[in-house]
Backbone as JSON Lines, residues from 0, in Angstrom:
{"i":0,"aa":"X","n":[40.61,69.93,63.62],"ca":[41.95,70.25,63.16],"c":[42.97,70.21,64.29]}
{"i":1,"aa":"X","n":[42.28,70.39,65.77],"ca":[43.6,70.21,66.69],"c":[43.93,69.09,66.87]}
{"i":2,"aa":"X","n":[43.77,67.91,66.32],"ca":[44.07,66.6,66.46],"c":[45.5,66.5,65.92]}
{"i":3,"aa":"X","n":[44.84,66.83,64.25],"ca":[45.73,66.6,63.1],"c":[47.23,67.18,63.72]}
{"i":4,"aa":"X","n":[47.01,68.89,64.58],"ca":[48.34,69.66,64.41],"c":[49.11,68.73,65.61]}
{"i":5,"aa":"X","n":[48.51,68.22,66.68],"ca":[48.62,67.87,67.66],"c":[49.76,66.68,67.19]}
{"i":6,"aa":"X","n":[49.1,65.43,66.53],"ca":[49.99,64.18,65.87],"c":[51.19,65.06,64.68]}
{"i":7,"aa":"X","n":[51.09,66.3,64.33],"ca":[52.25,66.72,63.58],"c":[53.26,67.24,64.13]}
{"i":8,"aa":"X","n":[52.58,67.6,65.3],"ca":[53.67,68.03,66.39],"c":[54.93,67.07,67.47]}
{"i":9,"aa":"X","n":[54.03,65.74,67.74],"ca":[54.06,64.53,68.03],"c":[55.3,64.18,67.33]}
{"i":10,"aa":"X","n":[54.91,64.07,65.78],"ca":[55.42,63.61,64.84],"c":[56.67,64.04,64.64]}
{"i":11,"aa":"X","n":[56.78,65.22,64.89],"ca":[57.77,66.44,65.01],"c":[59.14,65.89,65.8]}
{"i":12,"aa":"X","n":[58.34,66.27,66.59],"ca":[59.42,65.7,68.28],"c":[59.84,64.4,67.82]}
{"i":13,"aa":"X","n":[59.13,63.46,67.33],"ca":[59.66,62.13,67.13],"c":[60.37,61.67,66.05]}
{"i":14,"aa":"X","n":[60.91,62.59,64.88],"ca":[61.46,62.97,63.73],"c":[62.75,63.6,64.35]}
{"i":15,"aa":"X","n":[62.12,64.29,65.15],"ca":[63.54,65.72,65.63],"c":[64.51,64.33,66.54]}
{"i":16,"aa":"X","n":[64.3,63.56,66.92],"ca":[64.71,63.21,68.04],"c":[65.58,61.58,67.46]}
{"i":17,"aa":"X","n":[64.6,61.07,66.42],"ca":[65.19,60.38,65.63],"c":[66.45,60.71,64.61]}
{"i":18,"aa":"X","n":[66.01,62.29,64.05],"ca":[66.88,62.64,63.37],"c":[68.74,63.14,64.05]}
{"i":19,"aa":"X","n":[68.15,63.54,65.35],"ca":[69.47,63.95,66.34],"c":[70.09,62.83,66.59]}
{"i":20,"aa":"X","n":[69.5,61.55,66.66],"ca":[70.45,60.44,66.56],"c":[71.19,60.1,65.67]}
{"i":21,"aa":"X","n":[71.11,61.06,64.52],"ca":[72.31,60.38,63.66],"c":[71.31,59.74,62.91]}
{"i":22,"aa":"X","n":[70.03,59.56,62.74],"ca":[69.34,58.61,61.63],"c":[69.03,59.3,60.55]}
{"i":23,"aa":"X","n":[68.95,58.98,59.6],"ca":[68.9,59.52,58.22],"c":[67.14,59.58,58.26]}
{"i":24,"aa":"X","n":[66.57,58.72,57.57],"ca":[65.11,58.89,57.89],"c":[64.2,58.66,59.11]}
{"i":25,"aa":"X","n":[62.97,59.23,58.85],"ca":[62.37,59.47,59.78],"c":[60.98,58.66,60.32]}
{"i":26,"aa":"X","n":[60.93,57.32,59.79],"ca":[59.82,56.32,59.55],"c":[58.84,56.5,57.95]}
{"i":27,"aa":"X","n":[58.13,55.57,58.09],"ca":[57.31,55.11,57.49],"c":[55.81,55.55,57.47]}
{"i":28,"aa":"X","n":[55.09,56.26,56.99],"ca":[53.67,56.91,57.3],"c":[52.86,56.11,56.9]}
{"i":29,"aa":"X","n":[51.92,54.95,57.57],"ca":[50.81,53.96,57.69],"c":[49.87,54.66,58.12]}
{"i":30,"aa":"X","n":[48.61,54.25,57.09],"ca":[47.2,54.81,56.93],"c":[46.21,53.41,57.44]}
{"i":31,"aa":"X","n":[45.64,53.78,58.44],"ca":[44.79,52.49,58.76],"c":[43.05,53.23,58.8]}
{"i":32,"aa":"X","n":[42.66,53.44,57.48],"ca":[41.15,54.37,57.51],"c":[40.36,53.15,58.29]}
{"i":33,"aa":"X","n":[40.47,52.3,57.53],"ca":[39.14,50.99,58.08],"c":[39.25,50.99,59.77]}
{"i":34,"aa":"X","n":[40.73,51.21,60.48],"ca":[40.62,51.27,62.19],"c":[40.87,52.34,62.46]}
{"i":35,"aa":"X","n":[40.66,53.6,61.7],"ca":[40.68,54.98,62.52],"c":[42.17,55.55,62.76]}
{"i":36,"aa":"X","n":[42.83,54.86,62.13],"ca":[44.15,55.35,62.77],"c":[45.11,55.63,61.32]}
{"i":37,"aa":"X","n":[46.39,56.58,61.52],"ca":[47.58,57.15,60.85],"c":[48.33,57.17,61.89]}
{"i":38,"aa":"X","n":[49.81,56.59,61.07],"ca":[50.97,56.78,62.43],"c":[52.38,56.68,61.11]}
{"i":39,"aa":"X","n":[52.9,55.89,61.99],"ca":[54.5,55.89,61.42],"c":[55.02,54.68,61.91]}
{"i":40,"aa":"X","n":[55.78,53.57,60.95],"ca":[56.49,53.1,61.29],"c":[58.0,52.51,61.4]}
{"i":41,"aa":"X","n":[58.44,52.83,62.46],"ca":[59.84,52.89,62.68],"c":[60.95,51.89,62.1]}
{"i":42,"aa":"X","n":[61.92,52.2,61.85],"ca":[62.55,50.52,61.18],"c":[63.76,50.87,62.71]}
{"i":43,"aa":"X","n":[64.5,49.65,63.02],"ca":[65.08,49.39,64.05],"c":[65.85,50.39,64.58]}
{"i":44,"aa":"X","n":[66.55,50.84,63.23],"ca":[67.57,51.82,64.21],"c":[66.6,53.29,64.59]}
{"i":45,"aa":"X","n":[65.73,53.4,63.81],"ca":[65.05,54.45,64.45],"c":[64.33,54.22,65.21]}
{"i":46,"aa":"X","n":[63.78,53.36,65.55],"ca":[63.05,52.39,67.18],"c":[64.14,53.07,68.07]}
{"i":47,"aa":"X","n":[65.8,52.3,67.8],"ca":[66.48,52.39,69.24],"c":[67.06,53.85,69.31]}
{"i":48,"aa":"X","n":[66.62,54.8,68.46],"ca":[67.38,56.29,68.36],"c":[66.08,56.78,69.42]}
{"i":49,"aa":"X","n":[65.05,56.41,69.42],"ca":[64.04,56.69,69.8],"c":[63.8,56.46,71.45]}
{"i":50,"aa":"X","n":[64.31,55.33,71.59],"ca":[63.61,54.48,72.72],"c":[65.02,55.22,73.46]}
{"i":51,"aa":"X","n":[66.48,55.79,72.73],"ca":[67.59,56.34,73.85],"c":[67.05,57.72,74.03]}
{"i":52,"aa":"X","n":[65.72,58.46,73.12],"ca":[65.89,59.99,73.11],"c":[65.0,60.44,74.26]}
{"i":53,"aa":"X","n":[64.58,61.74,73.88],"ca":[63.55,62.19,74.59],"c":[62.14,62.25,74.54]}
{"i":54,"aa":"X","n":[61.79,61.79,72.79],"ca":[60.46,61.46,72.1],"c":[59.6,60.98,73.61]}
{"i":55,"aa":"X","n":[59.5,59.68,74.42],"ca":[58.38,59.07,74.68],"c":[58.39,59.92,76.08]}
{"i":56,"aa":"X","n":[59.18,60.47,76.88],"ca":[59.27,61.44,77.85],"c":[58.25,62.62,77.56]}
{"i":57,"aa":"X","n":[58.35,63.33,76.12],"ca":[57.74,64.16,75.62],"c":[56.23,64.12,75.17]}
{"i":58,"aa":"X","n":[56.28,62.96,74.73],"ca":[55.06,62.07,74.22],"c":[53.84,62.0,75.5]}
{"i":59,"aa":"X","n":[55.1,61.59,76.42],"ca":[54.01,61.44,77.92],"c":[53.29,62.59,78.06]}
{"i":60,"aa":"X","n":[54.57,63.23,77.92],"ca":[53.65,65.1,78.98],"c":[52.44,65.4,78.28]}
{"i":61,"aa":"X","n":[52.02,64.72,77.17],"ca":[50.34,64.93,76.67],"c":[49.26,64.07,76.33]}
{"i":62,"aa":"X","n":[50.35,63.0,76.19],"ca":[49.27,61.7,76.38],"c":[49.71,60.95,77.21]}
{"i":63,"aa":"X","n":[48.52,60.98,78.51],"ca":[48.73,60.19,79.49],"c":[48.44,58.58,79.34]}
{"i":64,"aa":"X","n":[48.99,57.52,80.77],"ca":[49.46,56.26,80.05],"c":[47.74,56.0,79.76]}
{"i":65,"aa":"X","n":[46.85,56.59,80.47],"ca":[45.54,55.44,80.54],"c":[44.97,56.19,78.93]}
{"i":66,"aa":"X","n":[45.31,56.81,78.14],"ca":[45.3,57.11,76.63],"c":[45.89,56.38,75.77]}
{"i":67,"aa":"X","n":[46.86,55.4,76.14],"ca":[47.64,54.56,75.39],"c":[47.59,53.55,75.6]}
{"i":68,"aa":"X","n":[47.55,52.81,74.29],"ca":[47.65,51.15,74.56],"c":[48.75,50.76,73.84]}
{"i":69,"aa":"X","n":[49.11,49.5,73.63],"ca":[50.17,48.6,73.36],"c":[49.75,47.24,72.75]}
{"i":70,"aa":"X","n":[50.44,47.45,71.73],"ca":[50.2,45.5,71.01],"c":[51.63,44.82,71.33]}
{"i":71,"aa":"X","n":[51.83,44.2,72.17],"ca":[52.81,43.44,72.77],"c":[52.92,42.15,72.09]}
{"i":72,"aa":"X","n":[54.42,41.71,71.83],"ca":[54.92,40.39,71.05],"c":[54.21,39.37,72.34]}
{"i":73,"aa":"X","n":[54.05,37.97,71.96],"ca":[54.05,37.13,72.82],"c":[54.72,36.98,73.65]}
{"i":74,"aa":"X","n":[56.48,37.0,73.49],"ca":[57.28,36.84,74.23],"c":[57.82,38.38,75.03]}
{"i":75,"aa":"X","n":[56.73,39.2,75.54],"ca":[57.24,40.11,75.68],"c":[57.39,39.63,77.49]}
{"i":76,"aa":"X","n":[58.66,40.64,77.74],"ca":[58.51,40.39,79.12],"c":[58.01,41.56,80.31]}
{"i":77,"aa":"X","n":[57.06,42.16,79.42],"ca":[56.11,43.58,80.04],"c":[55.41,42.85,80.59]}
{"i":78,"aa":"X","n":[55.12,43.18,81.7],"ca":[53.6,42.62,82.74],"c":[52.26,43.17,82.03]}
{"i":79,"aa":"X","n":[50.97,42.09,81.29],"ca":[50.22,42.61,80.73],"c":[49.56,41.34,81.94]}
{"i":80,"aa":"X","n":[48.5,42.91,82.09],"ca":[47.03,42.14,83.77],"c":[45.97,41.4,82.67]}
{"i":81,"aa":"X","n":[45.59,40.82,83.44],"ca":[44.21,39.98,83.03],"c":[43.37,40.7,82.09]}
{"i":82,"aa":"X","n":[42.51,42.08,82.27],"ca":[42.05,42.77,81.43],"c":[42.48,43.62,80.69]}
{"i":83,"aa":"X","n":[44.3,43.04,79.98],"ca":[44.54,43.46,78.7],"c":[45.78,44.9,79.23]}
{"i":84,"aa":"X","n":[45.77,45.19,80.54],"ca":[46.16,46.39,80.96],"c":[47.66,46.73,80.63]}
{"i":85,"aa":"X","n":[48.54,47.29,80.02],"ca":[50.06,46.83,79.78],"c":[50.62,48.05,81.11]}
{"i":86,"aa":"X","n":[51.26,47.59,81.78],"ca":[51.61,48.11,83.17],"c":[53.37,48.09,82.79]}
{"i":87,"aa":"X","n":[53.43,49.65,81.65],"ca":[54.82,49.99,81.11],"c":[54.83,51.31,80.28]}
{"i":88,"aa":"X","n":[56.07,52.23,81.02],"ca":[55.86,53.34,80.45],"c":[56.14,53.13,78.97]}
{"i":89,"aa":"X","n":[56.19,54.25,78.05],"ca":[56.1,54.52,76.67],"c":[57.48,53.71,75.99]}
{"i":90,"aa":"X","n":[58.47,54.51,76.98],"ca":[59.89,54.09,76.42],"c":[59.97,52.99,76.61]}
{"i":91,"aa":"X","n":[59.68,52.18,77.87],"ca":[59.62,50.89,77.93],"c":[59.24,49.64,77.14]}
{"i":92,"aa":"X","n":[58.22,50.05,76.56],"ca":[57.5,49.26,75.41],"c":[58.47,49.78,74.02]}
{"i":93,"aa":"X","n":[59.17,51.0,74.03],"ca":[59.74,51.13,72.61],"c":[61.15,50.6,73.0]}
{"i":94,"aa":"X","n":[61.93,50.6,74.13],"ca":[63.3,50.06,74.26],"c":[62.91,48.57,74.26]}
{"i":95,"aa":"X","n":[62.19,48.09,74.36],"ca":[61.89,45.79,74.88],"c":[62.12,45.92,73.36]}
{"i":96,"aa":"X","n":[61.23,46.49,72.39],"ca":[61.24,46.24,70.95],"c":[62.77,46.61,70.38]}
{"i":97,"aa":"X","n":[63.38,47.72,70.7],"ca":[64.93,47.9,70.52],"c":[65.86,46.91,71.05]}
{"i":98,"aa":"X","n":[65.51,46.06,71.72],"ca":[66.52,45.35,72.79],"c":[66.82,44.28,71.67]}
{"i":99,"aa":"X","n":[65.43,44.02,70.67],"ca":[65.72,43.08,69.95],"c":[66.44,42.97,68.32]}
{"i":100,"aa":"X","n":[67.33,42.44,67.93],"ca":[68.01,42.44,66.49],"c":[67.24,43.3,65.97]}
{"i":101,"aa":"X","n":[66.19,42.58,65.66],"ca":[65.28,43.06,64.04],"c":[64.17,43.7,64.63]}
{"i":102,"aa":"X","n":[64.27,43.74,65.84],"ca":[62.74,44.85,66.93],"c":[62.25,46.28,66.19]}
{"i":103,"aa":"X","n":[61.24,46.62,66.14],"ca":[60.74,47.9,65.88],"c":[59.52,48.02,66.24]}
{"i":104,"aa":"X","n":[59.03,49.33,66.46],"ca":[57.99,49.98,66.66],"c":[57.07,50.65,65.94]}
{"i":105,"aa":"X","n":[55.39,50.49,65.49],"ca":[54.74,51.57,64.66],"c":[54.13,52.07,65.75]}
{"i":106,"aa":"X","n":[54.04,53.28,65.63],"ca":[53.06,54.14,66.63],"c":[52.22,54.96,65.49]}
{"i":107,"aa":"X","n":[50.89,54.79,66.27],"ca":[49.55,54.94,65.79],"c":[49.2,55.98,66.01]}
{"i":108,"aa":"X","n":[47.88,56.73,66.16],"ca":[47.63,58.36,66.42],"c":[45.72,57.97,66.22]}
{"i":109,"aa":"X","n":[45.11,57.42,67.0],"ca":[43.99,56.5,66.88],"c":[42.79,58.31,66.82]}
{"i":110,"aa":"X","n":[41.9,58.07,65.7],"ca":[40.98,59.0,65.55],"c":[40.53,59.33,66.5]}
{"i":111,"aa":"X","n":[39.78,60.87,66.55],"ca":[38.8,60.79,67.61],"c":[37.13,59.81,67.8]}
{"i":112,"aa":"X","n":[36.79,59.17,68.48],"ca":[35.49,58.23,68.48],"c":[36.06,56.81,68.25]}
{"i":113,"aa":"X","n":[37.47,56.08,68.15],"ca":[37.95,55.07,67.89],"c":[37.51,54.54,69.56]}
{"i":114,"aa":"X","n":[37.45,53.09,69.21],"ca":[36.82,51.82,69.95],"c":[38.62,52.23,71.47]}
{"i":115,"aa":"X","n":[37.87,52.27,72.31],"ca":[38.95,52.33,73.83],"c":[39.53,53.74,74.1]}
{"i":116,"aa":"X","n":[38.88,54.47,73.15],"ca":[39.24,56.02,73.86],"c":[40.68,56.5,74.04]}
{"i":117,"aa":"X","n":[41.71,55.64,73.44],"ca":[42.74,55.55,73.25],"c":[43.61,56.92,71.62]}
{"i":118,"aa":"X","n":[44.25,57.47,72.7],"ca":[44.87,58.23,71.81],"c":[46.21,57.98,70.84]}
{"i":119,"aa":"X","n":[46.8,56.91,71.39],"ca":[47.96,56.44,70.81],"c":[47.73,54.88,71.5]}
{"i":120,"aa":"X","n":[48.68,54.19,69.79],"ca":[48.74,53.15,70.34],"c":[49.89,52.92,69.58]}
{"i":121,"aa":"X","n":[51.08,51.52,70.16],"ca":[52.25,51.45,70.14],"c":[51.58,49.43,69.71]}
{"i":122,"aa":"X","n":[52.83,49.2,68.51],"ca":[52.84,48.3,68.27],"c":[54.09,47.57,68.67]}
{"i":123,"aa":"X","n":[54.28,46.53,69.12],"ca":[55.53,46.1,68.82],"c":[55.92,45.11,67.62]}
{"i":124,"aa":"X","n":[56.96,44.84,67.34],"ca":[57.38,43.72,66.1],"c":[58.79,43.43,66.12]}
{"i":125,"aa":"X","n":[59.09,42.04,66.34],"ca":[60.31,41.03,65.97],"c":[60.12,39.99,66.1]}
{"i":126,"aa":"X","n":[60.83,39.04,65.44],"ca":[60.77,37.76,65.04],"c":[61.6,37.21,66.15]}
């Protein structure tokens, strides 16, 4: 159960922080049972309410970076190393996705026993 309160708390901060921007809603709640994971996903303006707030600052102070991974666009211009490593803080990966028109972010909340030991993972998406 401290998982669950843990991602509601998460969730919290990242609602509170979206919502102080002036955004009306607060994402999208995506269920991924078959990969272990529940998250939320953001539509643009709550990406860039996000990527200006304090959410991924906050986010850090409990999940550290080597807990997080990243699904990076092709054209991203984040330095990703040879073995997959994305070498970029939180906000970083959520402002590249804001930088773009139609950019947004889902962030994940990956089970406990999921494949890379990874506690969060950050998607990116734009065309």
């Amino acid at each position: 159960m401290g998982i669950v309160r843990f991602w509601v708390g998460i969730m919290a901060v990242a609602a509170g922080a979206v919502a102080g921007a002036g955004v009306a809603a607060a994402g999208v709640p995506v269920v991924q049972i078959d990969h272990g994971q529940v998250g939320v996903a953001l539509s643009h303006e709550e990406t860039a309410a996000m990527a200006d707030g304090p959410a991924p600052a906050i986010i850090s102070m409990f999940v550290p970076l080597s807990r997080m991974g990243a699904r990076l666009q092709p054209d991203t211009a984040i330095y990703k190393d040879d073995r997959g490593g994305v070498h970029a803080s939180l906000r970083q990966v959520i402002m590249e996705a804001a930088e773009h028109p139609d950019g947004n972010v889902v962030l994940f909340l990956n089970l406990p026993g999921s494949p890379g030991g990874r506690v969060l993972d950050v998607y990116q998406y734009w065309n």
